[in-house]
Tab-separated table of C-alpha atoms in Angstrom:
chain	number	residue	atom	x	y	z
A	1	MET	CA	9.112	-17.578	-61.185
A	2	THR	CA	5.502	-16.943	-60.024
A	3	GLY	CA	6.085	-20.266	-57.081
A	4	ALA	CA	9.572	-18.618	-56.467
A	5	GLN	CA	7.555	-15.358	-56.121
A	6	ASP	CA	5.125	-16.917	-53.720
A	7	ILE	CA	7.478	-18.628	-51.664
A	8	SER	CA	9.018	-15.659	-51.219
A	9	ALA	CA	6.104	-13.765	-50.128
A	10	GLY	CA	5.069	-16.720	-47.734
A	11	ALA	CA	8.174	-16.046	-46.215
A	12	GLY	CA	8.192	-12.110	-45.461
A	13	PRO	CA	7.834	-10.632	-42.110
A	14	PHE	CA	5.750	-11.655	-39.626
A	15	ASP	CA	2.513	-10.447	-39.668
A	16	PRO	CA	1.944	-7.684	-36.946
A	17	GLN	CA	-1.725	-8.167	-36.344
A	18	VAL	CA	-1.298	-11.929	-36.414
A	19	TRP	CA	1.344	-11.360	-33.287
A	20	GLN	CA	-1.739	-8.921	-31.299
A	21	GLY	CA	-3.892	-11.783	-32.238
A	22	VAL	CA	-1.618	-14.403	-29.820
A	23	GLN	CA	-1.252	-11.608	-27.407
A	24	GLN	CA	-5.027	-10.894	-27.065
A	25	SER	CA	-6.093	-14.732	-27.725
A	26	ILE	CA	-3.477	-16.429	-25.835
A	27	LEU	CA	-0.719	-13.864	-23.368
A	28	LEU	CA	-3.147	-11.935	-22.134
A	29	PRO	CA	-5.640	-14.916	-20.773
A	30	ILE	CA	-2.348	-16.129	-19.703
A	31	ALA	CA	-0.382	-13.162	-17.611
A	32	CYS	CA	-4.504	-12.329	-16.014
A	33	VAL	CA	-4.668	-16.036	-14.944
A	34	LEU	CA	-1.316	-16.556	-13.795
A	35	GLY	CA	-0.293	-12.625	-12.563
A	36	MET	CA	-3.160	-13.552	-10.067
A	37	VAL	CA	-2.394	-16.302	-8.623
A	38	LEU	CA	1.239	-14.943	-8.256
A	39	CYS	CA	-0.670	-12.050	-6.582
A	40	ILE	CA	-2.234	-14.340	-4.255
A	41	ALA	CA	0.673	-16.224	-3.153
A	42	GLY	CA	2.937	-13.139	-2.863
A	43	ASN	CA	0.987	-11.322	-0.504
A	44	TRP	CA	0.130	-14.787	1.415
A	45	MET	CA	3.500	-15.043	2.230
A	46	PHE	CA	4.751	-11.046	2.407
A	47	PRO	CA	2.521	-8.676	1.347
A	48	GLY	CA	5.323	-6.444	-0.097
A	49	LEU	CA	5.869	-9.244	-2.672
A	50	GLY	CA	2.299	-9.679	-3.654
A	51	LEU	CA	2.609	-5.435	-3.670
A	52	ALA	CA	5.565	-5.495	-6.267
A	53	LEU	CA	3.780	-8.597	-8.491
A	54	CYS	CA	0.399	-6.497	-8.542
A	55	VAL	CA	2.313	-4.510	-10.123
A	56	LEU	CA	4.313	-6.200	-12.537
A	57	THR	CA	1.134	-8.198	-13.399
A	58	CYS	CA	-1.056	-4.563	-14.137
A	59	ALA	CA	1.833	-3.612	-16.511
A	60	THR	CA	2.400	-6.923	-18.346
A	61	VAL	CA	-1.352	-6.724	-19.157
A	62	VAL	CA	-1.313	-3.004	-20.157
A	63	LEU	CA	1.276	-4.061	-22.042
A	64	LEU	CA	0.091	-6.408	-23.913
A	65	SER	CA	-3.130	-4.677	-24.581
A	66	LEU	CA	-4.348	-1.674	-22.646
A	67	PRO	CA	-7.926	-1.348	-23.751
A	68	ARG	CA	-8.622	-5.498	-22.535
A	69	SER	CA	-6.677	-4.602	-18.966
A	70	ILE	CA	-10.293	-4.309	-17.476
A	71	GLU	CA	-10.275	-8.207	-17.891
A	72	LEU	CA	-7.934	-8.358	-15.137
A	73	ILE	CA	-10.469	-7.110	-12.916
A	74	PHE	CA	-12.739	-8.865	-14.090
A	75	PHE	CA	-11.249	-11.870	-13.503
A	76	ALA	CA	-9.654	-11.147	-9.992
A	77	PHE	CA	-13.113	-10.158	-8.523
A	78	LEU	CA	-14.939	-13.251	-9.681
A	79	PHE	CA	-12.134	-15.921	-9.115
A	80	GLN	CA	-10.162	-14.869	-6.266
A	81	ASN	CA	-11.891	-16.251	-3.849
A	82	ALA	CA	-11.595	-19.780	-5.859
A	83	LEU	CA	-8.164	-19.750	-6.132
A	84	ILE	CA	-7.285	-18.468	-2.518
A	85	ALA	CA	-9.491	-21.863	-1.572
A	86	ILE	CA	-6.749	-23.997	-3.914
A	87	ILE	CA	-3.956	-22.688	-3.160
A	88	GLY	CA	-4.678	-22.644	0.696
A	89	GLY	CA	-5.272	-26.009	0.026
A	90	VAL	CA	-2.121	-26.683	-1.782
A	91	ALA	CA	-0.155	-24.658	1.243
A	92	GLY	CA	-1.606	-26.594	3.891
A	93	THR	CA	-2.652	-23.271	6.129
A	94	PHE	CA	-5.231	-20.231	5.443
A	95	ASP	CA	-3.129	-18.011	8.067
A	96	GLY	CA	-2.882	-15.888	5.083
A	97	VAL	CA	-6.406	-15.680	4.392
A	98	THR	CA	-6.525	-12.187	5.340
A	99	ILE	CA	-4.260	-10.317	3.683
A	100	ALA	CA	-4.237	-12.249	0.553
A	101	LYS	CA	-7.740	-11.179	0.489
A	102	ALA	CA	-7.107	-7.857	-0.515
A	103	SER	CA	-5.072	-9.328	-4.052
A	104	ASN	CA	-7.934	-8.249	-5.794
A	105	PHE	CA	-8.115	-4.868	-4.578
A	106	LEU	CA	-4.181	-3.688	-5.501
A	107	LEU	CA	-4.575	-5.420	-8.897
A	108	CYS	CA	-7.023	-2.676	-9.079
A	109	MET	CA	-4.878	0.332	-7.294
A	110	CYS	CA	-2.403	-0.778	-9.246
A	111	LEU	CA	-4.057	-0.600	-12.519
A	112	TRP	CA	-6.166	2.507	-12.044
A	113	GLY	CA	-2.762	3.888	-11.084
A	114	MET	CA	-1.116	3.663	-14.552
A	115	CYS	CA	-4.731	4.975	-16.040
A	116	PHE	CA	-4.232	7.527	-14.267
A	117	VAL	CA	-0.534	8.351	-15.052
A	118	MET	CA	-1.840	7.940	-18.869
A	119	TYR	CA	-4.280	10.415	-17.868
A	120	LEU	CA	-1.832	13.115	-17.275
A	121	ARG	CA	0.579	12.535	-19.781
A	122	LEU	CA	-2.130	13.000	-22.488
A	123	PRO	CA	-5.255	14.787	-20.973
A	124	ALA	CA	-8.589	13.429	-22.771
A	125	ASP	CA	-11.557	14.965	-24.317
A	126	ALA	CA	-13.707	18.067	-22.451
A	127	ASP	CA	-16.546	15.247	-21.492
A	128	GLU	CA	-14.281	12.834	-19.881
A	129	LYS	CA	-12.294	15.589	-18.393
A	130	ALA	CA	-15.482	16.600	-16.925
A	131	LEU	CA	-16.827	13.199	-15.793
A	132	LEU	CA	-12.802	12.374	-14.279
A	133	ARG	CA	-12.969	15.676	-12.835
A	134	THR	CA	-16.188	15.165	-11.242
A	135	MET	CA	-15.105	11.539	-9.791
A	136	PHE	CA	-12.396	13.000	-8.711
A	137	VAL	CA	-14.046	15.662	-6.341
A	138	VAL	CA	-15.733	12.888	-4.727
A	139	LEU	CA	-12.891	10.494	-4.332
A	140	VAL	CA	-12.252	14.151	-2.417
A	141	LEU	CA	-15.144	13.930	-0.576
A	142	ILE	CA	-15.034	10.103	0.409
A	143	GLY	CA	-10.857	10.900	1.426
A	144	ILE	CA	-12.119	13.106	4.134
A	145	TYR	CA	-14.724	10.798	5.352
A	146	PHE	CA	-12.057	8.607	5.695
A	147	ILE	CA	-10.143	10.467	7.809
A	148	ILE	CA	-13.116	11.558	10.164
A	149	GLY	CA	-14.140	8.149	10.014
A	150	ILE	CA	-10.782	5.896	10.544
A	151	ALA	CA	-10.287	8.070	14.560
A	152	ARG	CA	-13.796	6.345	15.253
A	153	ASN	CA	-13.846	3.070	13.604
A	154	GLY	CA	-10.115	2.118	12.221
A	155	ALA	CA	-11.147	-0.923	10.315
A	156	GLY	CA	-14.786	-0.079	9.068
A	157	ALA	CA	-13.175	2.793	7.530
A	158	ILE	CA	-11.060	0.828	5.242
A	159	ILE	CA	-13.995	-1.369	4.559
A	160	TYR	CA	-16.133	1.350	3.769
A	161	LEU	CA	-12.881	3.324	1.826
A	162	ARG	CA	-12.357	-0.031	-0.271
A	163	ASN	CA	-16.137	-0.777	-1.491
A	164	LEU	CA	-16.505	3.478	-2.317
A	165	ILE	CA	-13.490	4.055	-4.041
A	166	ILE	CA	-13.559	0.410	-6.452
A	167	PRO	CA	-16.441	1.455	-8.374
A	168	PHE	CA	-15.018	4.683	-9.467
A	169	ALA	CA	-11.960	3.269	-10.080
A	170	CYS	CA	-13.135	0.669	-12.274
A	171	LEU	CA	-15.215	3.283	-14.556
A	172	HIS	CA	-11.855	5.105	-14.866
A	173	ILE	CA	-10.264	1.900	-16.281
A	174	ALA	CA	-13.310	1.077	-17.977
A	175	LEU	CA	-12.882	4.644	-19.738
A	176	CYS	CA	-9.071	4.456	-20.011
A	177	ALA	CA	-9.355	1.369	-21.574
A	178	ALA	CA	-12.671	2.549	-24.189
A	179	ARG	CA	-10.195	5.887	-24.595
A	180	TYR	CA	-7.346	3.650	-26.521
A	181	GLY	CA	-9.591	1.311	-28.183
A	182	GLY	CA	-11.610	3.082	-30.104
A	183	ARG	CA	-14.617	2.434	-31.481
A	184	VAL	CA	-13.878	-1.623	-31.076
A	185	ALA	CA	-15.536	-3.522	-28.207
A	186	HIS	CA	-13.644	-6.623	-26.573
A	187	TYR	CA	-15.700	-9.302	-25.054
A	188	PRO	CA	-13.971	-11.201	-22.674
A	189	SER	CA	-15.386	-14.439	-23.934
A	190	TRP	CA	-12.424	-16.464	-22.285
A	191	ILE	CA	-13.439	-15.011	-18.612
A	192	ALA	CA	-17.401	-16.330	-19.703
A	193	ALA	CA	-15.865	-19.853	-20.888
A	194	ILE	CA	-13.942	-20.286	-17.393
A	195	PHE	CA	-16.892	-19.298	-15.366
A	196	ILE	CA	-19.607	-20.987	-17.547
A	197	ALA	CA	-17.107	-24.422	-17.267
A	198	TYR	CA	-16.883	-23.627	-13.302
A	199	CYS	CA	-20.646	-23.449	-12.952
A	200	TYR	CA	-20.998	-26.449	-14.849
A	201	LEU	CA	-18.703	-28.076	-12.588
A	202	GLU	CA	-20.276	-27.627	-9.383
A	203	MET	CA	-23.733	-28.437	-10.469
A	204	ALA	CA	-22.176	-31.580	-11.990
A	205	PHE	CA	-20.581	-33.041	-8.999
A	206	GLY	CA	-21.615	-30.753	-6.175
A	207	ALA	CA	-19.853	-31.077	-2.879
A	208	ASP	CA	-17.023	-33.348	-4.097
A	209	PHE	CA	-15.989	-30.658	-6.806
A	210	LEU	CA	-16.249	-27.888	-3.928
A	211	ARG	CA	-14.375	-30.339	-1.464
A	212	LEU	CA	-11.506	-30.796	-4.466
A	213	ILE	CA	-10.764	-26.893	-4.270
A	214	ASN	CA	-10.866	-26.758	-0.573
A	215	VAL	CA	-14.111	-24.434	-0.589
A	216	GLU	CA	-15.746	-24.883	2.837
A	217	ILE	CA	-19.223	-26.499	3.273
A	218	GLY	CA	-21.046	-25.475	6.069
């Protein structure tokens, strides 16, 4: 009977903690990498498709693990250019590189928008509210500066807007991730592993490795 009871216990329902571990250790990195590749390719072929894929990628990552959603932004800003070089080499053309370079910005804005919706639905505590309200005031000033600047230099104003707004968006995403993640701090070890592997490959094979991933060597 004891043996039968052990078998019955082992055949019980799937452990939610195990599934959560699979989501965060396997599915989340896959979603970040695959989503980034699809966003770049989508923006390359058709900007509207790229934006839709950015929204889908962010939604997938948030559903898998909101506290670790910031890892998508880390990966996007670290590896976008390398992925663009690889995809450009496969496609045989770099005609769409300018639009493809906007992928990490679009991902950041999409994820920020989702965090903003969560903030509106579930108001934060007093300290976070004060910080976010200050941030929104600064964003309004940036918006006014952008409107004035776009009349004088449209391209330059867009670049300044992107460079100014990204840090605030990342701050809000990080606050949202920390809020829903409680006191648990996650270190994106999979991103560090990819980054270290990339550095060692470049150090070991030098120009040959750069040519393999289609990086232009001056």
